[in-house]
Tab-separated table of C-alpha atoms in Angstrom:
chain	number	residue	atom	x	y	z
E	1	MET	CA	-12.861	18.262	4.089
E	2	SER	CA	-11.810	15.762	1.417
E	3	ALA	CA	-10.862	12.088	1.339
E	4	MET	CA	-9.006	10.959	-1.784
E	5	ALA	CA	-8.310	7.243	-2.207
E	6	PHE	CA	-6.177	5.303	-4.642
E	7	PHE	CA	-7.333	1.664	-4.572
E	8	SER	CA	-7.069	-1.602	-6.439
E	9	ILE	CA	-9.028	-4.822	-5.980
E	10	THR	CA	-7.322	-7.922	-7.386
E	11	PRO	CA	-8.858	-11.418	-7.426
E	12	ILE	CA	-6.414	-14.125	-6.231
E	13	GLY	CA	-6.756	-17.591	-7.737
E	14	LYS	CA	-8.450	-16.403	-10.938
E	15	GLU	CA	-6.871	-15.678	-14.342
E	16	GLU	CA	-3.677	-13.695	-14.899
E	17	SER	CA	-5.679	-10.968	-16.661
E	18	VAL	CA	-7.972	-9.228	-14.175
E	19	SER	CA	-9.288	-6.328	-16.304
E	20	LYS	CA	-12.799	-7.791	-16.583
E	21	TYR	CA	-13.077	-7.807	-12.784
E	22	VAL	CA	-11.624	-4.279	-12.529
E	23	ALA	CA	-14.230	-3.103	-15.064
E	24	ARG	CA	-17.072	-4.386	-12.851
E	25	VAL	CA	-15.604	-2.527	-9.839
E	26	VAL	CA	-15.163	0.697	-11.847
E	27	LYS	CA	-18.800	0.456	-12.936
E	28	LYS	CA	-19.816	0.497	-9.235
E	29	VAL	CA	-17.569	3.532	-8.732
E	30	GLU	CA	-19.289	5.259	-11.664
E	31	GLU	CA	-22.695	4.547	-10.114
E	32	SER	CA	-21.573	6.021	-6.774
E	33	GLY	CA	-21.514	9.546	-8.133
E	34	LEU	CA	-18.116	10.295	-6.597
E	35	GLN	CA	-15.361	11.995	-8.625
E	36	TRP	CA	-13.112	9.278	-10.073
E	37	THR	CA	-10.277	8.644	-12.467
E	38	LEU	CA	-8.784	5.383	-13.720
E	39	THR	CA	-4.990	4.988	-13.717
E	40	PRO	CA	-2.871	2.088	-15.043
E	41	MET	CA	-2.336	0.887	-11.446
E	42	GLY	CA	-5.681	1.542	-9.767
E	43	THR	CA	-8.693	3.818	-9.446
E	44	ILE	CA	-8.700	7.161	-7.649
E	45	ILE	CA	-11.890	8.431	-6.045
E	46	GLU	CA	-12.639	11.546	-3.991
E	47	GLY	CA	-15.411	12.068	-1.461
E	48	GLU	CA	-16.335	14.487	1.311
E	49	THR	CA	-15.421	12.071	4.135
E	50	LEU	CA	-13.342	8.935	4.666
E	51	GLU	CA	-16.565	7.024	5.240
E	52	ASP	CA	-17.804	8.019	1.747
E	53	VAL	CA	-14.789	6.554	-0.063
E	54	LEU	CA	-14.553	3.415	2.110
E	55	LYS	CA	-18.249	2.731	1.385
E	56	VAL	CA	-17.644	2.793	-2.392
E	57	ILE	CA	-14.562	0.562	-2.089
E	58	ASN	CA	-16.643	-1.880	-0.019
E	59	GLU	CA	-19.369	-1.894	-2.697
E	60	GLY	CA	-16.747	-2.510	-5.388
E	61	ALA	CA	-15.388	-5.528	-3.507
E	62	GLU	CA	-18.846	-6.915	-2.769
E	63	GLU	CA	-19.597	-6.679	-6.526
E	64	LEU	CA	-17.060	-9.515	-7.052
E	65	LYS	CA	-19.087	-12.175	-5.188
E	66	ASP	CA	-17.773	-14.775	-7.647
E	67	CYS	CA	-14.208	-14.289	-6.361
E	68	ASN	CA	-13.316	-16.322	-3.276
E	69	ARG	CA	-10.232	-14.258	-2.465
E	70	LEU	CA	-9.554	-10.560	-3.044
E	71	SER	CA	-6.364	-8.588	-2.402
E	72	ILE	CA	-7.321	-4.934	-1.785
E	73	SER	CA	-4.792	-2.101	-1.598
E	74	ILE	CA	-5.909	1.373	-0.512
E	75	LYS	CA	-3.943	4.592	-0.008
E	76	ILE	CA	-5.864	7.579	1.315
E	77	ASP	CA	-5.073	11.294	1.667
E	78	TYR	CA	-7.549	12.606	4.253
E	79	ARG	CA	-7.647	16.412	4.695
E	80	ARG	CA	-10.012	17.924	7.283
E	81	ASP	CA	-9.280	21.561	6.502
E	82	ARG	CA	-9.790	21.807	2.737
E	83	GLN	CA	-11.054	20.307	-0.497
E	84	SER	CA	-8.107	18.729	-2.348
E	85	GLY	CA	-9.452	18.283	-5.875
E	86	MET	CA	-7.696	15.832	-8.177
E	87	GLY	CA	-6.643	18.466	-10.730
E	88	ASN	CA	-5.279	20.840	-8.077
E	89	LYS	CA	-2.977	18.223	-6.560
E	90	VAL	CA	-1.342	17.386	-9.913
E	91	LYS	CA	-1.091	21.090	-10.934
E	92	SER	CA	0.468	22.013	-7.584
E	93	VAL	CA	3.286	19.490	-8.139
E	94	MET	CA	3.775	20.217	-11.861
E	95	ASN	CA	4.169	23.962	-11.159
E	96	LYS	CA	6.854	23.225	-8.590
E	97	ILE	CA	8.733	20.896	-10.954
E	98	ASP	CA	9.339	23.943	-13.174
E	99	GLU	CA	10.823	25.729	-10.143
E	100	VAL	CA	13.270	22.899	-9.378
E	101	ARG	CA	14.353	22.262	-12.986
F	1	MET	CA	-15.701	-15.481	5.490
F	2	SER	CA	-12.849	-13.354	6.852
F	3	ALA	CA	-11.412	-9.928	6.116
F	4	MET	CA	-7.906	-9.323	7.450
F	5	ALA	CA	-6.462	-5.820	7.149
F	6	PHE	CA	-2.984	-4.413	7.702
F	7	PHE	CA	-3.308	-0.636	8.134
F	8	SER	CA	-1.396	2.418	9.272
F	9	ILE	CA	-2.653	5.957	9.894
F	10	THR	CA	0.077	8.630	9.821
F	11	PRO	CA	-0.506	12.330	10.557
F	12	ILE	CA	1.174	14.626	7.985
F	13	GLY	CA	2.387	18.007	9.196
F	14	LYS	CA	2.789	16.946	12.828
F	15	GLU	CA	5.934	15.754	14.664
F	16	GLU	CA	8.403	13.208	13.308
F	17	SER	CA	7.427	10.784	16.091
F	18	VAL	CA	3.848	9.619	15.575
F	19	SER	CA	3.583	6.880	18.230
F	20	LYS	CA	1.254	8.923	20.464
F	21	TYR	CA	-1.223	9.198	17.585
F	22	VAL	CA	-0.861	5.495	16.731
F	23	ALA	CA	-1.600	4.644	20.385
F	24	ARG	CA	-4.930	6.527	20.238
F	25	VAL	CA	-5.891	4.616	17.060
F	26	VAL	CA	-4.912	1.250	18.584
F	27	LYS	CA	-7.075	2.050	21.617
F	28	LYS	CA	-10.077	2.403	19.265
F	29	VAL	CA	-9.147	-0.937	17.699
F	30	GLU	CA	-9.046	-2.500	21.177
F	31	GLU	CA	-12.514	-1.102	21.924
F	32	SER	CA	-13.880	-2.552	18.664
F	33	GLY	CA	-13.636	-6.108	19.941
F	34	LEU	CA	-12.030	-7.346	16.712
F	35	GLN	CA	-8.958	-9.618	16.783
F	36	TRP	CA	-5.873	-7.429	16.440
F	37	THR	CA	-2.103	-7.438	16.620
F	38	LEU	CA	0.379	-4.565	16.533
F	39	THR	CA	3.423	-4.841	14.235
F	40	PRO	CA	6.381	-2.434	13.844
F	41	MET	CA	4.854	-1.134	10.594
F	42	GLY	CA	1.124	-1.097	11.281
F	43	THR	CA	-1.817	-2.787	12.969
F	44	ILE	CA	-3.485	-5.980	11.729
F	45	ILE	CA	-7.163	-6.579	12.430
F	46	GLU	CA	-9.516	-9.388	11.433
F	47	GLY	CA	-13.295	-9.264	11.083
F	48	GLU	CA	-16.101	-11.320	9.581
F	49	THR	CA	-16.647	-8.938	6.627
F	50	LEU	CA	-14.779	-6.196	4.762
F	51	GLU	CA	-17.322	-3.718	6.130
F	52	ASP	CA	-16.383	-4.692	9.710
F	53	VAL	CA	-12.694	-3.878	9.267
F	54	LEU	CA	-13.251	-0.710	7.216
F	55	LYS	CA	-15.587	0.561	9.971
F	56	VAL	CA	-12.869	0.177	12.622
F	57	ILE	CA	-10.244	1.853	10.407
F	58	ASN	CA	-12.675	4.749	9.853
F	59	GLU	CA	-13.219	5.065	13.626
F	60	GLY	CA	-9.457	5.067	14.160
F	61	ALA	CA	-8.971	7.899	11.675
F	62	GLU	CA	-11.893	9.918	13.078
F	63	GLU	CA	-10.268	9.615	16.543
F	64	LEU	CA	-7.475	11.915	15.278
F	65	LYS	CA	-9.707	14.991	14.854
F	66	ASP	CA	-6.751	17.160	15.866
F	67	CYS	CA	-4.824	16.140	12.752
F	68	ASN	CA	-5.615	18.157	9.623
F	69	ARG	CA	-4.043	15.653	7.262
F	70	LEU	CA	-3.805	11.863	7.532
F	71	SER	CA	-2.038	9.414	5.223
F	72	ILE	CA	-3.803	6.028	5.512
F	73	SER	CA	-2.436	2.799	4.024
F	74	ILE	CA	-4.565	-0.355	4.021
F	75	LYS	CA	-3.882	-3.838	2.622
F	76	ILE	CA	-6.703	-6.361	2.898
F	77	ASP	CA	-6.924	-10.119	2.357
F	78	TYR	CA	-10.654	-10.846	1.887
F	79	ARG	CA	-11.647	-14.540	1.762
F	80	ARG	CA	-15.294	-15.474	1.202
F	81	ASP	CA	-14.893	-19.213	1.606
F	82	ARG	CA	-13.094	-19.557	4.951
F	83	GLN	CA	-11.890	-18.071	8.192
F	84	SER	CA	-8.199	-17.142	7.830
F	85	GLY	CA	-7.069	-16.689	11.417
F	86	MET	CA	-3.872	-14.704	12.070
F	87	GLY	CA	-1.995	-17.622	13.640
F	88	ASN	CA	-2.901	-20.034	10.848
F	89	LYS	CA	-1.571	-17.791	8.099
F	90	VAL	CA	1.856	-17.442	9.747
F	91	LYS	CA	2.016	-21.167	10.638
F	92	SER	CA	1.077	-22.165	7.076
F	93	VAL	CA	4.054	-20.193	5.686
F	94	MET	CA	6.536	-21.209	8.409
F	95	ASN	CA	5.777	-24.919	7.847
F	96	LYS	CA	6.461	-24.525	4.150
F	97	ILE	CA	9.770	-22.710	4.766
F	98	ASP	CA	11.024	-25.906	6.344
F	99	GLU	CA	10.080	-27.761	3.148
F	100	VAL	CA	12.024	-25.360	0.889
F	101	ARG	CA	15.149	-25.134	3.079
C	1	MET	CA	19.811	5.411	9.737
C	2	SER	CA	17.212	2.659	9.325
C	3	ALA	CA	14.848	1.508	6.583
C	4	MET	CA	12.010	-0.739	7.747
C	5	ALA	CA	9.766	-2.298	5.087
C	6	PHE	CA	6.493	-4.190	5.286
C	7	PHE	CA	6.045	-6.071	2.006
C	8	SER	CA	4.010	-8.813	0.367
C	9	ILE	CA	4.522	-10.541	-2.975
C	10	THR	CA	1.399	-12.240	-4.372
C	11	PRO	CA	1.305	-14.310	-7.580
C	12	ILE	CA	-1.666	-13.423	-9.819
C	13	GLY	CA	-3.137	-16.188	-11.959
C	14	LYS	CA	-1.952	-19.014	-9.721
C	15	GLU	CA	-3.850	-20.860	-6.970
C	16	GLU	CA	-5.958	-19.208	-4.277
C	17	SER	CA	-3.501	-20.383	-1.611
C	18	VAL	CA	-0.180	-18.590	-2.039
C	19	SER	CA	1.667	-19.704	1.133
C	20	LYS	CA	4.085	-21.965	-0.766
C	21	TYR	CA	5.223	-18.970	-2.826
C	22	VAL	CA	5.451	-16.743	0.273
C	23	ALA	CA	7.632	-19.417	1.929
C	24	ARG	CA	10.139	-19.290	-0.953
C	25	VAL	CA	10.331	-15.477	-0.659
C	26	VAL	CA	10.785	-15.633	3.130
C	27	LYS	CA	13.639	-18.117	2.638
C	28	LYS	CA	15.432	-15.486	0.484
C	29	VAL	CA	14.814	-12.927	3.254
C	30	GLU	CA	16.339	-15.354	5.785
C	31	GLU	CA	19.409	-15.763	3.566
C	32	SER	CA	19.837	-11.976	3.300
C	33	GLY	CA	20.889	-11.651	6.915
C	34	LEU	CA	18.587	-8.694	7.523
C	35	GLN	CA	16.379	-8.527	10.639
C	36	TRP	CA	12.954	-9.890	9.715
C	37	THR	CA	9.602	-10.934	11.135
C	38	LEU	CA	6.646	-12.656	9.479
C	39	THR	CA	3.144	-11.251	10.067
C	40	PRO	CA	-0.233	-12.628	8.903
C	41	MET	CA	-0.329	-9.964	6.165
C	42	GLY	CA	3.289	-9.690	5.002
C	43	THR	CA	6.943	-9.749	5.974
C	44	ILE	CA	8.751	-6.935	7.782
C	45	ILE	CA	12.479	-6.427	7.217
C	46	GLU	CA	14.905	-3.801	8.505
C	47	GLY	CA	18.182	-2.657	6.938
C	48	GLU	CA	20.647	0.198	7.260
C	49	THR	CA	19.533	1.900	4.018
C	50	LEU	CA	16.530	1.939	1.678
C	51	GLU	CA	18.726	0.299	-0.959
C	52	ASP	CA	19.380	-2.655	1.386
C	53	VAL	CA	15.698	-3.486	1.851
C	54	LEU	CA	14.720	-2.888	-1.798
C	55	LYS	CA	17.514	-5.275	-2.868
C	56	VAL	CA	16.102	-8.081	-0.688
C	57	ILE	CA	12.535	-7.465	-1.937
C	58	ASN	CA	13.860	-7.614	-5.523
C	59	GLU	CA	15.614	-10.929	-4.784
C	60	GLY	CA	12.408	-12.291	-3.245
C	61	ALA	CA	10.418	-11.420	-6.371
C	62	GLU	CA	13.067	-12.807	-8.731
C	63	GLU	CA	12.922	-16.093	-6.752
C	64	LEU	CA	9.397	-16.616	-8.187
C	65	LYS	CA	10.526	-16.997	-11.818
C	66	ASP	CA	7.719	-19.510	-12.343
C	67	CYS	CA	5.088	-16.802	-11.769
C	68	ASN	CA	4.207	-14.735	-14.827
C	69	ARG	CA	2.535	-11.974	-12.818
C	70	LEU	CA	3.322	-10.676	-9.335
C	71	SER	CA	1.485	-8.044	-7.293
C	72	ILE	CA	3.973	-6.459	-4.867
C	73	SER	CA	2.972	-4.122	-2.028
C	74	ILE	CA	5.640	-2.287	-0.031
C	75	LYS	CA	5.354	0.226	2.818
C	76	ILE	CA	8.590	1.723	4.106
C	77	ASP	CA	9.506	3.838	7.158
C	78	TYR	CA	12.869	5.437	6.305
C	79	ARG	CA	14.602	7.325	9.148
C	80	ARG	CA	17.917	9.077	8.462
C	81	ASP	CA	18.580	10.197	12.033
C	82	ARG	CA	18.233	7.014	14.073
C	83	GLN	CA	17.954	3.240	14.230
C	84	SER	CA	14.269	2.296	14.626
C	85	GLY	CA	14.429	-1.327	15.760
C	86	MET	CA	11.310	-3.467	15.382
C	87	GLY	CA	10.861	-4.069	19.124
C	88	ASN	CA	11.278	-0.390	20.008
C	89	LYS	CA	8.543	0.747	17.628
C	90	VAL	CA	5.954	-1.666	19.084
C	91	LYS	CA	7.007	-0.904	22.697
C	92	SER	CA	6.824	2.856	22.085
C	93	VAL	CA	3.170	2.542	20.974
C	94	MET	CA	2.136	-0.021	23.638
C	95	ASN	CA	3.502	2.237	26.432
C	96	LYS	CA	1.460	5.131	25.108
C	97	ILE	CA	-1.719	3.044	24.905
C	98	ASP	CA	-1.530	2.692	28.679
C	99	GLU	CA	-1.380	6.501	28.932
C	100	VAL	CA	-4.517	6.999	26.800
C	101	ARG	CA	-6.610	4.250	28.439
Q	1	MET	CA	8.747	-8.200	-19.309
Q	2	SER	CA	7.448	-5.064	-17.587
Q	3	ALA	CA	7.423	-3.681	-14.055
Q	4	MET	CA	4.892	-0.902	-13.420
Q	5	ALA	CA	5.004	0.861	-10.057
Q	6	PHE	CA	2.654	3.294	-8.365
Q	7	PHE	CA	4.596	5.039	-5.577
Q	8	SER	CA	4.446	7.986	-3.210
Q	9	ILE	CA	7.152	9.403	-0.946
Q	10	THR	CA	5.835	11.539	1.940
Q	11	PRO	CA	8.044	13.392	4.437
Q	12	ILE	CA	6.900	12.905	8.063
Q	13	GLY	CA	7.519	15.764	10.489
Q	14	LYS	CA	7.590	18.458	7.817
Q	15	GLU	CA	4.772	20.771	6.657
Q	16	GLU	CA	1.229	19.648	5.858
Q	17	SER	CA	1.766	20.549	2.190
Q	18	VAL	CA	4.314	18.178	0.653
Q	19	SER	CA	4.057	19.159	-3.053
Q	20	LYS	CA	7.484	20.844	-3.115
Q	21	TYR	CA	9.076	17.577	-1.967
Q	22	VAL	CA	7.020	15.539	-4.465
Q	23	ALA	CA	8.205	17.891	-7.247
Q	24	ARG	CA	11.866	17.156	-6.431
Q	25	VAL	CA	11.173	13.386	-6.554
Q	26	VAL	CA	9.296	13.684	-9.874
Q	27	LYS	CA	12.263	15.605	-11.330
Q	28	LYS	CA	14.488	12.583	-10.520
Q	29	VAL	CA	11.904	10.341	-12.219
Q	30	GLU	CA	12.013	12.600	-15.291
Q	31	GLU	CA	15.818	12.341	-15.379
Q	32	SER	CA	15.638	8.525	-15.184
Q	33	GLY	CA	14.259	8.233	-18.682
Q	34	LEU	CA	11.565	5.767	-17.629
Q	35	GLN	CA	7.945	6.160	-18.791
Q	36	TRP	CA	6.049	8.040	-16.065
Q	37	THR	CA	2.773	9.726	-15.276
Q	38	LEU	CA	1.742	11.841	-12.284
Q	39	THR	CA	-1.592	11.095	-10.592
Q	40	PRO	CA	-3.296	12.975	-7.708
Q	41	MET	CA	-2.194	10.196	-5.308
Q	42	GLY	CA	1.275	9.251	-6.536
Q	43	THR	CA	3.553	8.743	-9.503
Q	44	ILE	CA	3.410	5.758	-11.862
Q	45	ILE	CA	6.568	4.583	-13.615
Q	46	GLU	CA	7.239	1.661	-15.938
Q	47	GLY	CA	10.532	-0.121	-16.573
Q	48	GLU	CA	11.790	-3.343	-18.133
Q	49	THR	CA	12.556	-5.022	-14.767
Q	50	LEU	CA	11.599	-4.672	-11.106
Q	51	GLU	CA	15.173	-3.606	-10.404
Q	52	ASP	CA	14.812	-0.686	-12.843
Q	53	VAL	CA	11.791	0.806	-11.075
Q	54	LEU	CA	13.094	0.173	-7.532
Q	55	LYS	CA	16.343	1.972	-8.492
Q	56	VAL	CA	14.422	5.107	-9.545
Q	57	ILE	CA	12.272	5.050	-6.385
Q	58	ASN	CA	15.462	4.761	-4.315
Q	59	GLU	CA	16.980	7.753	-6.153
Q	60	GLY	CA	13.805	9.736	-5.537
Q	61	ALA	CA	13.946	9.044	-1.808
Q	62	GLU	CA	17.676	9.813	-1.568
Q	63	GLU	CA	16.955	13.188	-3.256
Q	64	LEU	CA	15.147	14.226	-0.049
Q	65	LYS	CA	18.266	14.198	2.169
Q	66	ASP	CA	16.810	17.126	4.127
Q	67	CYS	CA	13.945	14.951	5.381
Q	68	ASN	CA	14.723	12.881	8.478
Q	69	ARG	CA	11.735	10.588	8.047
Q	70	LEU	CA	10.039	9.377	4.849
Q	71	SER	CA	6.924	7.234	4.481
Q	72	ILE	CA	7.147	5.377	1.137
Q	73	SER	CA	4.249	3.425	-0.397
Q	74	ILE	CA	4.843	1.277	-3.479
Q	75	LYS	CA	2.480	-0.994	-5.448
Q	76	ILE	CA	3.980	-2.944	-8.320
Q	77	ASP	CA	2.491	-4.998	-11.181
Q	78	TYR	CA	5.361	-7.216	-12.418
Q	79	ARG	CA	4.690	-9.203	-15.617
Q	80	ARG	CA	7.389	-11.555	-16.957
Q	81	ASP	CA	5.579	-12.555	-20.119
Q	82	ARG	CA	4.659	-9.227	-21.740
Q	83	GLN	CA	4.988	-5.481	-21.936
Q	84	SER	CA	2.040	-3.882	-20.080
Q	85	GLY	CA	2.083	-0.286	-21.324
Q	86	MET	CA	0.251	2.351	-19.279
Q	87	GLY	CA	-2.223	3.230	-22.035
Q	88	ASN	CA	-3.084	-0.393	-22.770
Q	89	LYS	CA	-3.993	-1.198	-19.173
Q	90	VAL	CA	-6.469	1.713	-18.919
Q	91	LYS	CA	-7.937	0.987	-22.399
Q	92	SER	CA	-8.375	-2.703	-21.571
Q	93	VAL	CA	-10.513	-1.828	-18.511
Q	94	MET	CA	-12.453	1.013	-20.171
Q	95	ASN	CA	-13.445	-1.253	-23.096
Q	96	LYS	CA	-14.757	-3.836	-20.682
Q	97	ILE	CA	-16.774	-1.248	-18.697
Q	98	ASP	CA	-18.829	-0.715	-21.875
Q	99	GLU	CA	-19.509	-4.472	-21.946
Q	100	VAL	CA	-20.780	-4.539	-18.332
Q	101	ARG	CA	-22.910	-1.367	-18.553
C-alpha cells in the first residue's frame, strides 16, 4: 500500500513571492519522517496510507497560522496493492520513452 | 474559520464510467454531516477546519476498498478569518460580473 | 467528443478577496459561447475539444494583465466517444446514490 | 514572462499501470523543445507564455487517440514580470529552509 501526494500550499493576499512560506511547510514535511522531494511546482511526499500523507499536509497548512487565506492543491496516487516508490515511477516511464522513440 | 474543498476520486484500471464509484463516495459525504454540493466535475464540501474536510475525503477514498488504484484531486480554499459559505462565494462573483459587463 | 474543465485562476500577491478578478474571467467565459457554470470553488466549462476549453482558459488568464502572478488550477474530463453534458453527469451520480443508500 | 505547468494525463478505463501512456505523452513534450522535467506525480514544463504550455499539454493528450477517456490535471504558475526557471524556484525554497531550521 502506498499513497503518493503532490501538493502545494499558497498564501493568498500576501506577497508575490511565497518561497519563505513554502520553506516553512517543507520543514514540517522534513520533520514528519515521510519520503519527500521538492519540485519547482510543489512538494511530493509518500506514506503508507492516504491518512498519513493528508496528516502531513494538514500540519504544513496549520504551520502558516499567520496567513488568513491558503489555496491548497493536492494530487494523490493511492495504490492498495503495492509500494510505488518515487524512483520506480520515474524509471518506469523513462524506460518506456526509449521504447517509443 | 472555513475550509472549502473541491475533490474528485477516480478509480484507475476500472471501467470508463466511474459514476457508481462516485455515488458511493458521495454517500459517505452525506453521512459526514458537512455542507456539500455535487458538480459535474467533483464534489464540494465545507467544514470548520482543514482537518474536517480532509477526514471526509479520506473516508470517501477508504470506502472504495475494491479499487486497487485511486487518483484523487483536491483543491482547498482555507480561510482562518471568516466563514465562506458556498452560496456567498458564488453570489459575490455574480454580483461583480454585472459591474464588469 | 466532449472536454469538460473545472478551473480556477487566482492572483498571487494581490488582495485576500479575489472575486473581482474571478468576475472578469467569468465574463470572458460568458463571451466564449461555451456551456458554463460557476461553483463556489471554480468555473466549469464544456467544449467539443480539449483545444476549445484550453483556449477559453488562456483568454481568461490573459484578461488579468494587471496581475503579475497567477496560480491556475485545471481538471479536465476528456471523452472522445460521447458528449458528457453537465446535467447528465450529476444526474448519473445522483441516481446511483439512491441505489447505494 | 514565464509559464510553468505541472500536469498529468491519466487514461480512465484502461489498465491500472499507465506508464506506457505517460511515456508517449513525455515523448511529445521532448519534441516540443520546451524545458521539462519528469516527477513521480507528473511532468513539469516551462514556456514563455501560458499559450505555449497549454499547446504542448493539448498535443500530449491528442497523442493518446486510443484512449476514450482522459483525466487531465494541470497546475500553472504564470509570472508576467520575470523568468522563473525550474532550478531557481527549488533553490529559493531550499535556501530558506536553512533559515527556518
